[in-house]
PDB file of C-alpha atoms in Angstrom:
ATOM      1  CA  UNK A 456     108.616 -89.321 158.761  1.00 93.00           C
ATOM      2  CA  UNK A 457     109.930 -92.242 160.813  1.00 92.00           C
ATOM      3  CA  UNK A 458     107.173 -93.607 163.093  1.00 93.00           C
ATOM      4  CA  UNK A 459     107.378 -96.062 166.000  1.00 89.00           C
ATOM      5  CA  UNK A 460     104.295 -98.163 166.727  1.00 90.00           C
ATOM      6  CA  UNK A 461     104.421 -99.507 170.274  1.00 86.00           C
ATOM      7  CA  UNK A 462     102.528-102.773 170.000  1.00 87.00           C
ATOM      8  CA  UNK A 463     102.862-106.299 171.329  1.00 84.00           C
ATOM      9  CA  UNK A 464     101.716-107.886 168.067  1.00 86.00           C
ATOM     10  CA  UNK A 465     102.396-106.576 164.567  1.00 89.00           C
ATOM     11  CA  UNK A 466      99.717-108.926 163.187  1.00 92.00           C
ATOM     12  CA  UNK A 467      96.814-107.186 164.936  1.00 90.00           C
ATOM     13  CA  UNK A 468      94.444-105.582 162.460  1.00 93.00           C
ATOM     14  CA  UNK A 469      94.778-102.082 163.942  1.00 91.00           C
ATOM     15  CA  UNK A 470      98.579-102.263 163.923  1.00 93.00           C
ATOM     16  CA  UNK A 471      98.660-103.513 160.322  1.00 95.00           C
ATOM     17  CA  UNK A 472      96.303-100.719 159.240  1.00 95.00           C
ATOM     18  CA  UNK A 473      98.465 -98.061 160.892  1.00 95.00           C
ATOM     19  CA  UNK A 474     101.521 -99.421 159.071  1.00 95.00           C
ATOM     20  CA  UNK A 475      99.648 -99.452 155.749  1.00 96.00           C
ATOM     21  CA  UNK A 476      98.358 -95.905 156.249  1.00 96.00           C
ATOM     22  CA  UNK A 477     101.834 -94.626 157.123  1.00 96.00           C
ATOM     23  CA  UNK A 478     103.423 -96.300 154.099  1.00 96.00           C
ATOM     24  CA  UNK A 479     100.697 -95.019 151.750  1.00 97.00           C
ATOM     25  CA  UNK A 480     101.648 -91.505 152.825  1.00 97.00           C
ATOM     26  CA  UNK A 481     105.358 -92.082 152.241  1.00 97.00           C
ATOM     27  CA  UNK A 482     106.344 -92.629 155.878  1.00 97.00           C
ATOM     28  CA  UNK A 483     108.189 -95.534 157.435  1.00 95.00           C
ATOM     29  CA  UNK A 484     106.714 -97.354 160.427  1.00 94.00           C
ATOM     30  CA  UNK A 485     108.457 -99.751 162.774  1.00 91.00           C
ATOM     31  CA  UNK A 486     106.635-101.946 165.279  1.00 92.00           C
ATOM     32  CA  UNK A 487     108.369-101.951 168.656  1.00 88.00           C
ATOM     33  CA  UNK A 488     107.348-104.530 171.273  1.00 86.00           C
ATOM     34  CA  UNK A 489     107.806-102.705 174.573  1.00 80.00           C
ATOM     35  CA  UNK A 490     108.485-105.951 176.434  1.00 81.00           C
ATOM     36  CA  UNK A 491     111.586-106.451 174.282  1.00 85.00           C
ATOM     37  CA  UNK A 492     112.989-103.000 175.080  1.00 80.00           C
ATOM     38  CA  UNK A 493     115.385-101.991 177.799  1.00 79.00           C
ATOM     39  CA  UNK A 494     116.696 -98.611 178.811  1.00 77.00           C
ATOM     40  CA  UNK A 495     120.313 -97.799 179.444  1.00 78.00           C
ATOM     41  CA  UNK A 496     120.341 -94.780 181.717  1.00 76.00           C
ATOM     42  CA  UNK A 497     123.710 -93.078 181.987  1.00 76.00           C
ATOM     43  CA  UNK A 498     124.629 -89.461 182.603  1.00 75.00           C
ATOM     44  CA  UNK A 499     126.355 -88.989 179.262  1.00 79.00           C
ATOM     45  CA  UNK A 500     124.336 -91.166 176.843  1.00 78.00           C
ATOM     46  CA  UNK A 501     120.888 -92.439 177.841  1.00 74.00           C
ATOM     47  CA  UNK A 502     119.474 -94.827 175.240  1.00 79.00           C
ATOM     48  CA  UNK A 503     116.755 -97.351 174.498  1.00 82.00           C
ATOM     49  CA  UNK A 504     117.614-100.745 173.071  1.00 84.00           C
ATOM     50  CA  UNK A 505     115.331-103.103 171.174  1.00 84.00           C
ATOM     51  CA  UNK A 506     116.351-106.707 170.572  1.00 85.00           C
ATOM     52  CA  UNK A 507     119.907-105.844 171.577  1.00 84.00           C
ATOM     53  CA  UNK A 508     120.343-102.825 169.279  1.00 88.00           C
ATOM     54  CA  UNK A 509     120.067 -99.142 170.113  1.00 86.00           C
ATOM     55  CA  UNK A 510     116.897 -97.609 168.688  1.00 84.00           C
ATOM     56  CA  UNK A 511     117.411 -94.688 166.341  1.00 84.00           C
ATOM     57  CA  UNK A 512     115.359 -91.535 167.017  1.00 82.00           C
ATOM     58  CA  UNK A 513     111.761 -91.474 165.757  1.00 86.00           C
ATOM     59  CA  UNK A 514     109.789 -88.488 164.514  1.00 90.00           C
ATOM     60  CA  UNK A 515     106.571 -89.805 166.100  1.00 89.00           C
ATOM     61  CA  UNK A 516     105.519 -92.543 168.523  1.00 86.00           C
ATOM     62  CA  UNK A 517     102.064 -94.152 168.444  1.00 87.00           C
ATOM     63  CA  UNK A 518     101.354 -96.239 171.552  1.00 83.00           C
ATOM     64  CA  UNK A 519      99.077 -99.268 170.966  1.00 82.00           C
ATOM     65  CA  UNK A 520      99.312-100.850 174.375  1.00 73.00           C
ATOM     66  CA  UNK A 521      97.041-103.091 176.397  1.00 68.00           C
ATOM     67  CA  UNK A 522      96.284-102.999 180.103  1.00 65.00           C
ATOM     68  CA  UNK A 523      98.697-105.836 180.910  1.00 63.00           C
ATOM     69  CA  UNK A 524     101.802-103.827 179.934  1.00 62.00           C
ATOM     70  CA  UNK A 525     100.677-100.268 180.649  1.00 63.00           C
ATOM     71  CA  UNK A 526     103.474 -99.309 183.061  1.00 61.00           C
ATOM     72  CA  UNK A 527     106.306-100.758 180.970  1.00 62.00           C
ATOM     73  CA  UNK A 528     104.967 -99.289 177.740  1.00 61.00           C
ATOM     74  CA  UNK A 529     104.361 -95.890 179.333  1.00 64.00           C
ATOM     75  CA  UNK A 530     107.984 -95.735 180.521  1.00 66.00           C
ATOM     76  CA  UNK A 531     109.217 -96.718 177.070  1.00 64.00           C
ATOM     77  CA  UNK A 532     106.940 -94.166 175.395  1.00 62.00           C
ATOM     78  CA  UNK A 533     108.108 -91.392 177.727  1.00 63.00           C
ATOM     79  CA  UNK A 534     111.742 -92.237 177.007  1.00 62.00           C
ATOM     80  CA  UNK A 535     111.229 -92.138 173.241  1.00 61.00           C
ATOM     81  CA  UNK A 536     109.877 -88.587 173.190  1.00 59.00           C
TER      82      UNK A 536
END
């Protein structure tokens, strides 16, 4: 399973533990900083980009977002589903 962790900081204890738990179970986990994402909304190919590259589809998304970026992260999370 390919998992996206929406988090501002991959070094936070909870984020690190989620990555470790996913990898122990044979999954891959990628930390995605929602403030570094942008959405390209077109009629024929809507997409989300992270650090300039289109994000590949994920099997699951785990939001780990704080109050300061709730709206941005919620939009990103909704677009990834």
